[in-house]
GROMACS .gro file of C-alpha atoms in nm:
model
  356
    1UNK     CA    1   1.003   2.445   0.782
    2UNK     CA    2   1.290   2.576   0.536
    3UNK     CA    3   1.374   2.372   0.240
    4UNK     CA    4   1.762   2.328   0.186
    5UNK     CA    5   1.873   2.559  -0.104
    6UNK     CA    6   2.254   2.387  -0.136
    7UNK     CA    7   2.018   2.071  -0.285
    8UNK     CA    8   1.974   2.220  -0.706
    9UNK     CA    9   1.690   1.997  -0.700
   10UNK     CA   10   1.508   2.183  -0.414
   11UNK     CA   11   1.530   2.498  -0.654
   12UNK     CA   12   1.271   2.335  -0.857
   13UNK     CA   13   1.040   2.362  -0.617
   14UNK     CA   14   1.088   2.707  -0.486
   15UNK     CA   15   1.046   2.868  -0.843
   16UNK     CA   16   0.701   2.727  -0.854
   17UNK     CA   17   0.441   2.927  -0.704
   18UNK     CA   18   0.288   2.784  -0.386
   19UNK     CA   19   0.000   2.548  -0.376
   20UNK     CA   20  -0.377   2.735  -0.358
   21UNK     CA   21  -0.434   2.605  -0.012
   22UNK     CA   22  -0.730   2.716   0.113
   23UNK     CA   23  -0.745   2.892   0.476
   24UNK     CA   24  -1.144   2.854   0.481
   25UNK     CA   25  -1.088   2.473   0.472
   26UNK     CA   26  -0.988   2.229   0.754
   27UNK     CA   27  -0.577   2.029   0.683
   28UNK     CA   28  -0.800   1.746   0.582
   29UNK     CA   29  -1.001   1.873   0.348
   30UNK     CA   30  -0.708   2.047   0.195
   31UNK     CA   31  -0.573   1.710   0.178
   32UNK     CA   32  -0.843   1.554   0.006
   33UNK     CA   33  -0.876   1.837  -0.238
   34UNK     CA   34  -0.492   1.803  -0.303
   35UNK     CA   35  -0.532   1.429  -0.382
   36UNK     CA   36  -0.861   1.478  -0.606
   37UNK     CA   37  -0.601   1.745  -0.822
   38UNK     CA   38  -0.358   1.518  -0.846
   39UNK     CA   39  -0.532   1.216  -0.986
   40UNK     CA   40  -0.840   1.097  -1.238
   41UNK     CA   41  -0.927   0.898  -0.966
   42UNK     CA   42  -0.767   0.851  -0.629
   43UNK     CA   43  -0.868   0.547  -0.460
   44UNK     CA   44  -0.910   0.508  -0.085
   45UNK     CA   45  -0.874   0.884  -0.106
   46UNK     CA   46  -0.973   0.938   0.277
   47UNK     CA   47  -0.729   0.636   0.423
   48UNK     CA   48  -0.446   0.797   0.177
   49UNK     CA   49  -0.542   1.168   0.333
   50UNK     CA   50  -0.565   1.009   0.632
   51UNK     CA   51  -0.228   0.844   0.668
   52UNK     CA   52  -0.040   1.163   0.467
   53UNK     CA   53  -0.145   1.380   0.814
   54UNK     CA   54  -0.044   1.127   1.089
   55UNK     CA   55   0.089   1.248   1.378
   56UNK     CA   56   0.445   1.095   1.448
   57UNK     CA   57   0.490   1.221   1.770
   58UNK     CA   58   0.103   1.155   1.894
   59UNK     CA   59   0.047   0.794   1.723
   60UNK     CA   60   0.104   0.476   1.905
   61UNK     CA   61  -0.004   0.197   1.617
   62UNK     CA   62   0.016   0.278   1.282
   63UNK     CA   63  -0.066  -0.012   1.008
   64UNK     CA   64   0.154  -0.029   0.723
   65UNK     CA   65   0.015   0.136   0.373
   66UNK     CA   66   0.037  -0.090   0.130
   67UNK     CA   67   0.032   0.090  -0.280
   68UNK     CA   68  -0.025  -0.192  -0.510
   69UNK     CA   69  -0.073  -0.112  -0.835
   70UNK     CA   70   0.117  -0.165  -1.206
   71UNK     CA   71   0.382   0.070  -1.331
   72UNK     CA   72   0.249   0.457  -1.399
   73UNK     CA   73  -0.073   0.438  -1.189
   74UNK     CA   74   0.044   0.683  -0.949
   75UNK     CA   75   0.167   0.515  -0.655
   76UNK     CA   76   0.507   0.720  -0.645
   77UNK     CA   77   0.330   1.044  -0.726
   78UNK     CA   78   0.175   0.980  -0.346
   79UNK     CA   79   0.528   0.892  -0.192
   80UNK     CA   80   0.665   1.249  -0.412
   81UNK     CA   81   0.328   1.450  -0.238
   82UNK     CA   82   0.381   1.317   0.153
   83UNK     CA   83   0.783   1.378   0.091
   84UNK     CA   84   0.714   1.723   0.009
   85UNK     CA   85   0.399   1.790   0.294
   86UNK     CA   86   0.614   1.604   0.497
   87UNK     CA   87   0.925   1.775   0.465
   88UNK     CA   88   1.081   1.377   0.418
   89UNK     CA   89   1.468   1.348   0.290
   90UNK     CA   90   1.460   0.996   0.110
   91UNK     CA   91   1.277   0.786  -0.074
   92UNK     CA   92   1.421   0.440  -0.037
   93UNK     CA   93   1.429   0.186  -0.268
   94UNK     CA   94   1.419  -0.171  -0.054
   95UNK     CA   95   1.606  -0.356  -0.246
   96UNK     CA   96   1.889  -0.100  -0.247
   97UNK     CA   97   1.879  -0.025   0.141
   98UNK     CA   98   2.061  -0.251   0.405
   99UNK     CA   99   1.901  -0.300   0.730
  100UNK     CA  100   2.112  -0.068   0.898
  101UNK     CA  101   2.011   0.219   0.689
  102UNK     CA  102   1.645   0.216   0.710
  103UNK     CA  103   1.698   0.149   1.146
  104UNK     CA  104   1.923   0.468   1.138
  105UNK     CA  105   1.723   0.646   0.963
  106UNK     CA  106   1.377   0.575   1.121
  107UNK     CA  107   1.559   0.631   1.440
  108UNK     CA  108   1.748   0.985   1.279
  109UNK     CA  109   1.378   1.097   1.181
  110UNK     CA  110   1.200   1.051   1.513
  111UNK     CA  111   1.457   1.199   1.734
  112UNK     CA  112   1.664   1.504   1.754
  113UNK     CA  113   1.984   1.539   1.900
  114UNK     CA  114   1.865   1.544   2.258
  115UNK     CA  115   1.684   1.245   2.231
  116UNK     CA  116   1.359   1.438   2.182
  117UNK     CA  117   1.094   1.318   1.944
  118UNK     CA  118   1.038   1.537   1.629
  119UNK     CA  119   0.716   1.576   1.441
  120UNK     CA  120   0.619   1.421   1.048
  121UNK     CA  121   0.867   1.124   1.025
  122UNK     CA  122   0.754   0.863   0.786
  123UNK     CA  123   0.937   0.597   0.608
  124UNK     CA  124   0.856   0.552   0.236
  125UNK     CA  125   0.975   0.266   0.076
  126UNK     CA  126   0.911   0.225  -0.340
  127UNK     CA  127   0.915  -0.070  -0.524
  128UNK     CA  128   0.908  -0.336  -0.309
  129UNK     CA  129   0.956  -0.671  -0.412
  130UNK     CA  130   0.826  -0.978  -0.305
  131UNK     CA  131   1.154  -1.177  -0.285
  132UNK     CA  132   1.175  -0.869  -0.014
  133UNK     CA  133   0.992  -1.057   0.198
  134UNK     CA  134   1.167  -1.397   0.297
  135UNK     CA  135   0.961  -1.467   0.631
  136UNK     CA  136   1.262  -1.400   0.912
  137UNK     CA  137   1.425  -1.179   0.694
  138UNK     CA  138   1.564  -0.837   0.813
  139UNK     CA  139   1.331  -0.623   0.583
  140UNK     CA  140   1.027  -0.836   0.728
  141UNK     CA  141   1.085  -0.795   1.044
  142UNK     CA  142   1.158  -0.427   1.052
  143UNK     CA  143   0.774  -0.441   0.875
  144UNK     CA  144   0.651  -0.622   1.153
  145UNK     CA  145   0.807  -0.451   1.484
  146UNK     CA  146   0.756  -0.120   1.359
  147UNK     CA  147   0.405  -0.047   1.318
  148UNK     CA  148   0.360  -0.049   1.734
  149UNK     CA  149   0.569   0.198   1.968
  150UNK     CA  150   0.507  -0.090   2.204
  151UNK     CA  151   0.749  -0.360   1.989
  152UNK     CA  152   0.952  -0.076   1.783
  153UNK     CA  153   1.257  -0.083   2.025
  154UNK     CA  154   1.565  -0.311   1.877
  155UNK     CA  155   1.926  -0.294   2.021
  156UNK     CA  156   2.275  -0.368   1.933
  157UNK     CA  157   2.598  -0.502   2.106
  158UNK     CA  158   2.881  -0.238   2.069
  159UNK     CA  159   3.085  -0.505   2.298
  160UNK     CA  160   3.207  -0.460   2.660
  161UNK     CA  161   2.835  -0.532   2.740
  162UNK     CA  162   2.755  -0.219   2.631
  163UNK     CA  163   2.423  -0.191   2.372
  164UNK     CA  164   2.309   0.093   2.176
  165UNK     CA  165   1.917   0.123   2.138
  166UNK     CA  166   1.715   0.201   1.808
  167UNK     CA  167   1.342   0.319   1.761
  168UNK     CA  168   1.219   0.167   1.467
  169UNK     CA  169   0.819   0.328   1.505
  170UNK     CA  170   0.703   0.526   1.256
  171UNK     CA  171   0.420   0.525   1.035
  172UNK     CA  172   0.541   0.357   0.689
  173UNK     CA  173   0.467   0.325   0.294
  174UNK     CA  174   0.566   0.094   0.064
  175UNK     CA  175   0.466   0.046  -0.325
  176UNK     CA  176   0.465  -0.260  -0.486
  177UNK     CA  177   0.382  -0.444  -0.834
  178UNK     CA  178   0.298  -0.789  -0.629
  179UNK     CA  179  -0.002  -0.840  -0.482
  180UNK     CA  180   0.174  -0.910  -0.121
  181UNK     CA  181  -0.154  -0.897   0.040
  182UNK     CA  182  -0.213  -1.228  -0.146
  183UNK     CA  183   0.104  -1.406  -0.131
  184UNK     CA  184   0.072  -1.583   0.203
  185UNK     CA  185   0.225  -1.375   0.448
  186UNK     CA  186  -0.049  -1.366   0.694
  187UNK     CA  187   0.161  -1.230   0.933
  188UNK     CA  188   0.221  -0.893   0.760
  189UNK     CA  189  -0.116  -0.895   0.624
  190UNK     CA  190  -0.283  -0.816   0.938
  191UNK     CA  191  -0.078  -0.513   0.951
  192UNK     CA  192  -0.129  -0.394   0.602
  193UNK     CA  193  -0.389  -0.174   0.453
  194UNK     CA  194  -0.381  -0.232   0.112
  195UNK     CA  195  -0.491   0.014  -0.195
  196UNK     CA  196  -0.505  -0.060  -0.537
  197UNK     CA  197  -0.407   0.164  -0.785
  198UNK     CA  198  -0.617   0.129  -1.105
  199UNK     CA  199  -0.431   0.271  -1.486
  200UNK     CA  200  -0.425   0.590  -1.486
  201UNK     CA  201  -0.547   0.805  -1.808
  202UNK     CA  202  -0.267   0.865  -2.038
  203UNK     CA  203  -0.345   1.260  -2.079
  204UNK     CA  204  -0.386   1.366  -1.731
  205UNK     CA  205  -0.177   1.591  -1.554
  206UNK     CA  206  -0.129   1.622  -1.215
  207UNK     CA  207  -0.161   1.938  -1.116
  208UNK     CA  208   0.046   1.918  -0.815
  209UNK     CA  209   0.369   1.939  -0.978
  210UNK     CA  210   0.266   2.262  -1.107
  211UNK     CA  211   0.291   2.408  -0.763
  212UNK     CA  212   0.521   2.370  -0.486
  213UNK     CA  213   0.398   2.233  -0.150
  214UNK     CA  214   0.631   2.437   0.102
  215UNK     CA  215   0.319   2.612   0.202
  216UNK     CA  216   0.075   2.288   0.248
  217UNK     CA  217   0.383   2.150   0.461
  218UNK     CA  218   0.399   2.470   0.714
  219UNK     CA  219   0.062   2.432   0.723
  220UNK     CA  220   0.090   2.069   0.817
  221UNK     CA  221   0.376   2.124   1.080
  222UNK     CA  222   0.144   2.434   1.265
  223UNK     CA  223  -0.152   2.241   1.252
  224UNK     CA  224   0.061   1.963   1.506
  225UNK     CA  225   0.121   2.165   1.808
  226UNK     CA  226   0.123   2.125   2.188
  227UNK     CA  227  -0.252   2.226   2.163
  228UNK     CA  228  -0.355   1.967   1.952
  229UNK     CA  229  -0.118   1.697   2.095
  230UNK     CA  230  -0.373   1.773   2.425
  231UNK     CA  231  -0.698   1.746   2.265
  232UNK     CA  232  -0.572   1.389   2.033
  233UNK     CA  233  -0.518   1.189   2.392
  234UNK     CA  234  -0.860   1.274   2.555
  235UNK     CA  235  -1.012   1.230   2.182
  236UNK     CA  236  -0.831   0.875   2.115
  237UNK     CA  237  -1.015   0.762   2.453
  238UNK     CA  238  -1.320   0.799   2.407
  239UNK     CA  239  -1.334   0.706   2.026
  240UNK     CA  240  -1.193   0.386   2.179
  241UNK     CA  241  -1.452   0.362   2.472
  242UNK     CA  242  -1.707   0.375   2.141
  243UNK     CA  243  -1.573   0.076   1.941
  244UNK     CA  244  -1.602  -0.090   2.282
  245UNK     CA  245  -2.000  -0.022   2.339
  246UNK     CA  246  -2.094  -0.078   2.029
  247UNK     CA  247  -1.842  -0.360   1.944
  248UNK     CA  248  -1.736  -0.216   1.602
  249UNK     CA  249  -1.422  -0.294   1.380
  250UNK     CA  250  -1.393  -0.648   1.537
  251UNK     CA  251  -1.032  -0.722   1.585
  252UNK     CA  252  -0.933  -0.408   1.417
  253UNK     CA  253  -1.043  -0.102   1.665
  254UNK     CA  254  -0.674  -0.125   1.832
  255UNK     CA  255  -0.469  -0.114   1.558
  256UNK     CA  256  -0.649   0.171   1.307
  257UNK     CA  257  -0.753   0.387   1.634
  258UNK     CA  258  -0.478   0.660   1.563
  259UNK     CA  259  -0.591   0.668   1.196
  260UNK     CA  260  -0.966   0.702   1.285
  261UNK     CA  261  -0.861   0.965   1.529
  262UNK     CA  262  -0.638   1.113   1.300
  263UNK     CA  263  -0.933   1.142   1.013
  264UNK     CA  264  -1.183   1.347   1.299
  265UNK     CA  265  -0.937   1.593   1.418
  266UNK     CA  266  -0.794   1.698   1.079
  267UNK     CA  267  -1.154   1.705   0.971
  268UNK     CA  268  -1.128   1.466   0.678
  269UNK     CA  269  -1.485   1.320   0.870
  270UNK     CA  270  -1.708   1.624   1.030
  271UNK     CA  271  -1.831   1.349   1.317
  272UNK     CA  272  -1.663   1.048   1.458
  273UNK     CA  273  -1.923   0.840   1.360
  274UNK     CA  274  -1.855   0.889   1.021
  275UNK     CA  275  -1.531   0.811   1.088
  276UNK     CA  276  -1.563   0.515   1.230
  277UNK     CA  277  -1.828   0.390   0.960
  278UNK     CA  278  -1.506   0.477   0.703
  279UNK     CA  279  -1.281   0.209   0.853
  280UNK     CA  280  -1.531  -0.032   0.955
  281UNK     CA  281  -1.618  -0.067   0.547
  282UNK     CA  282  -1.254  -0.094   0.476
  283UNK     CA  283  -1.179  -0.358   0.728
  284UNK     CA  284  -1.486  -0.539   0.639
  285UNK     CA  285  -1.426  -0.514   0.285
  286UNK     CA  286  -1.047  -0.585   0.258
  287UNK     CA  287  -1.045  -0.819   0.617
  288UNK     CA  288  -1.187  -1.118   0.669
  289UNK     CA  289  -1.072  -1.288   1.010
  290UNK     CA  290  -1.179  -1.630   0.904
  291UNK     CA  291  -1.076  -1.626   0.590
  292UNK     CA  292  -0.708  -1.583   0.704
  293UNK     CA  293  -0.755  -1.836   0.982
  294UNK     CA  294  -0.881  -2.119   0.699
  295UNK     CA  295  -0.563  -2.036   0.517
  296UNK     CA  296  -0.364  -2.111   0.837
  297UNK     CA  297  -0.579  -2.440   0.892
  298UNK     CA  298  -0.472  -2.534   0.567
  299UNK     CA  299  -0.139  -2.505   0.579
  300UNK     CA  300  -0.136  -2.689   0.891
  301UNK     CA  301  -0.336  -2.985   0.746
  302UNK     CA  302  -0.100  -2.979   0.430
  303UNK     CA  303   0.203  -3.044   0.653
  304UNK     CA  304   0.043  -3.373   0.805
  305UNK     CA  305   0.064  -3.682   0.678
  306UNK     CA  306  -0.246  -3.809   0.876
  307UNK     CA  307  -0.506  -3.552   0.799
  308UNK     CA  308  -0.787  -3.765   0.957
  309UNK     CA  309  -0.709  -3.711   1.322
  310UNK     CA  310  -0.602  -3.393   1.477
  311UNK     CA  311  -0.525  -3.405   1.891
  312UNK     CA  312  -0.574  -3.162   2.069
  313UNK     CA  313  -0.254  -3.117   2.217
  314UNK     CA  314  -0.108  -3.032   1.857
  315UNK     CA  315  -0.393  -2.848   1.723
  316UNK     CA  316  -0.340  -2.623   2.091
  317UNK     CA  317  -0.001  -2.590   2.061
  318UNK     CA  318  -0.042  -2.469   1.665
  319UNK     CA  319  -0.293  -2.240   1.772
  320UNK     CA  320  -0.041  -2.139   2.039
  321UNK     CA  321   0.209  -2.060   1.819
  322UNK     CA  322  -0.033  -1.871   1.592
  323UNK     CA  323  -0.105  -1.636   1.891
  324UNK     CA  324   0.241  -1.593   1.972
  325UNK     CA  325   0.361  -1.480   1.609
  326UNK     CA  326   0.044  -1.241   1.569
  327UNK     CA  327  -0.069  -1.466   1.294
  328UNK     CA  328  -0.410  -1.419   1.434
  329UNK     CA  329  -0.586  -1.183   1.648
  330UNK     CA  330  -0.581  -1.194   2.041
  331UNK     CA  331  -0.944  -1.211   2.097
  332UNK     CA  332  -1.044  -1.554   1.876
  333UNK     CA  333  -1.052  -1.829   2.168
  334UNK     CA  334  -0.918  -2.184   2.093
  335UNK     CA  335  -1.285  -2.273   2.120
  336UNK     CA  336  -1.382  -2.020   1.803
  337UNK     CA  337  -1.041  -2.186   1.665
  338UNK     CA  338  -1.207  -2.511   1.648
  339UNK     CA  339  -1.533  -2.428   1.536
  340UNK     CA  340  -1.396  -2.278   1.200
  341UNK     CA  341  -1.190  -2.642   1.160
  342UNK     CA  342  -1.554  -2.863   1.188
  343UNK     CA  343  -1.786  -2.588   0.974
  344UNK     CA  344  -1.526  -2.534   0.744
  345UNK     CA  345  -1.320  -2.879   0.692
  346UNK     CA  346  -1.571  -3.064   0.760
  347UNK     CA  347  -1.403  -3.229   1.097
  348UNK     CA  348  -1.639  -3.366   1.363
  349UNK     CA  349  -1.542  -3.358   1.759
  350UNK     CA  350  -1.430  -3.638   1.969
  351UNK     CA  351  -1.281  -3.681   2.305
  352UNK     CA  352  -0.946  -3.568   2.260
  353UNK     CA  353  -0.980  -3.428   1.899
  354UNK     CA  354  -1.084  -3.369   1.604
  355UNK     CA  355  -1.184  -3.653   1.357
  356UNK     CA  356  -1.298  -3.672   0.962
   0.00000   0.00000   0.00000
């Protein structure tokens, strides 16, 4: 990777001397070390390492990375360390960038000319707001189609019925002041992992901007070769043949698989297990299934004016709909569905329904 000398700002950076990686050490713990250097006290310090080291090219489902935190607790000093590792152009600001531009650009970063894809693109996205997410809004949707390779593909009409096709996959960070995990869009939440950022201490200095990181990013960029592309696939199968067996993760094992098996092969975990037992504690700690189902109950019940009688048919076709929008995960049954309603709002069951 060569850093673009015609930028001033990029001079900066190459009159520092390089960061003290350390050969004797695996990417990840490199990573961590990095992090632990750069803040008092980094939290989620593995899921940040993590999620820094992605594989672009490799990864199929990559949740968003939510930074939450107040103003100077650090949350843009992790955007400023992936940008560098990275090798990443722009930082965008969301309430500055159109629609457009972020779908050119995620598209621009994960293909080259020829149309093949190109290693360490990442989208990061500071100081998001949460007017910024209007449910059917552009910005909220490119959130929600662009964490899976699977939904990432969006076209437009250049007339003539001719279309032109856009790839907007790529693992993404945003920062934010609002507590957006909170705020109701259940949707998005499902695909958010969320870390707070606590205050950090007025006199401490991060040490990486005493060093430049072109050195940490070359290291980054060999460390994703051919090679390793070949042992991630084989490795990604059979960590998810273990969720499976021993039923861990819940409704989570699909959609933080790349990030466990991300964390083993950089080395940020020395077994899989461990790994695994990382992002099990997150998602149980940070995720609760039925908790975000009784907030959907709830707003269904406060939308009725006859609360004491729910059919079937309606309740099915809500539940329906639920499915459909990803509001909840594919594997709770419209049996389960119902169950939460009696234990939890105190409903009893009749012949075609539910009844107070």
């Amino acid at each position: 990777i060569t850093m673009n000398l015609d930028d001033p700002l990029n001079l900066y950076q190459v009159n520092l001397p390089d960061y003290p990686y350390n050969d004797c050490l695996s990417l990840g713990q490199n990573m961590i070390n990095l992090l632990k250097e750069s803040f008092f006290n980094c939290p989620n310090i593995e899921l940040i390492a993590t999620y820094a080291l992605l594989s672009s090219r490799i990864s199929q489902c990559v949740p968003i990375l939510a930074l939450i935190g107040k103003q100077g607790t650090g949350k843009s000093t992790i955007l400023d360390i992936i940008k560098q590792i990275r090798h990443i152009d722009n930082v965008f600001t969301v309430g500055q960038s159109t629609y457009a531009s972020l779908r050119n650009y995620s598209n621009q970063q994960r293909f080259d000319a020829s149309g093949t894809t190109k290693e360490g693109a990442m989208m990061l996205l500071d100081n998001l707001h949460a007017n910024h997410l209007t449910v059917g809004d552009y910005f909220y949707n490119f959130l929600l189609t662009g964490y899976d390779i699977k939904t990432s593909k969006c076209s437009i009409s250049l007339g003539q019925g001719k279309n032109i096709v856009f790839d907007t996959f790529s693992p993404k960070i945003i920062t934010t002041i609002h507590p957006i995990n909170q705020l109701g869009y259940l949707e998005l939440n499902r695909r958010l992992l969320v870390v707070h950022f606590p205050k950090q201490p007025n006199l401490f200095i991060s040490s990486f901007k005493q060093f430049n990181l072109i050195n940490f990013s070359n290291k980054f960029y060999e460390f994703w070769d051919m090679e390793k592309y070949r042992q991630y696939v084989p490795l990604k199968m059979k960590i998810k043949d273990f969720i499976a067996e021993r039923k861990m993760l819940n409704a989570y094992g699909d959609i933080c698989l790349d990030l466990i098996t991300t964390a083993y092969i950089t080395e940020i975990f020395s077994s899989i297990r461990d790994s695994l037992e990382y992002f099990e504690l997150y998602f149980s700690t940070n995720f609760n299934e039925v908790n975000i189902i009784n907030q959907l109950i709830l707003e269904y019940l406060n939308q009725l004016v006859d609360k004491h009688y729910l059919p079937f048919n309606h309740l099915h076709q809500y539940f329906k709909q639920l499915k459909t929008n990803g509001a909840i995960d594919e594997t709770i049954s419209f049996k389960q569905f119902k169950e939460i309603i009696i234990s939890e709002f105190d409903y009893k069951l009749s012949k075609d329904g539910l009844r107070k």
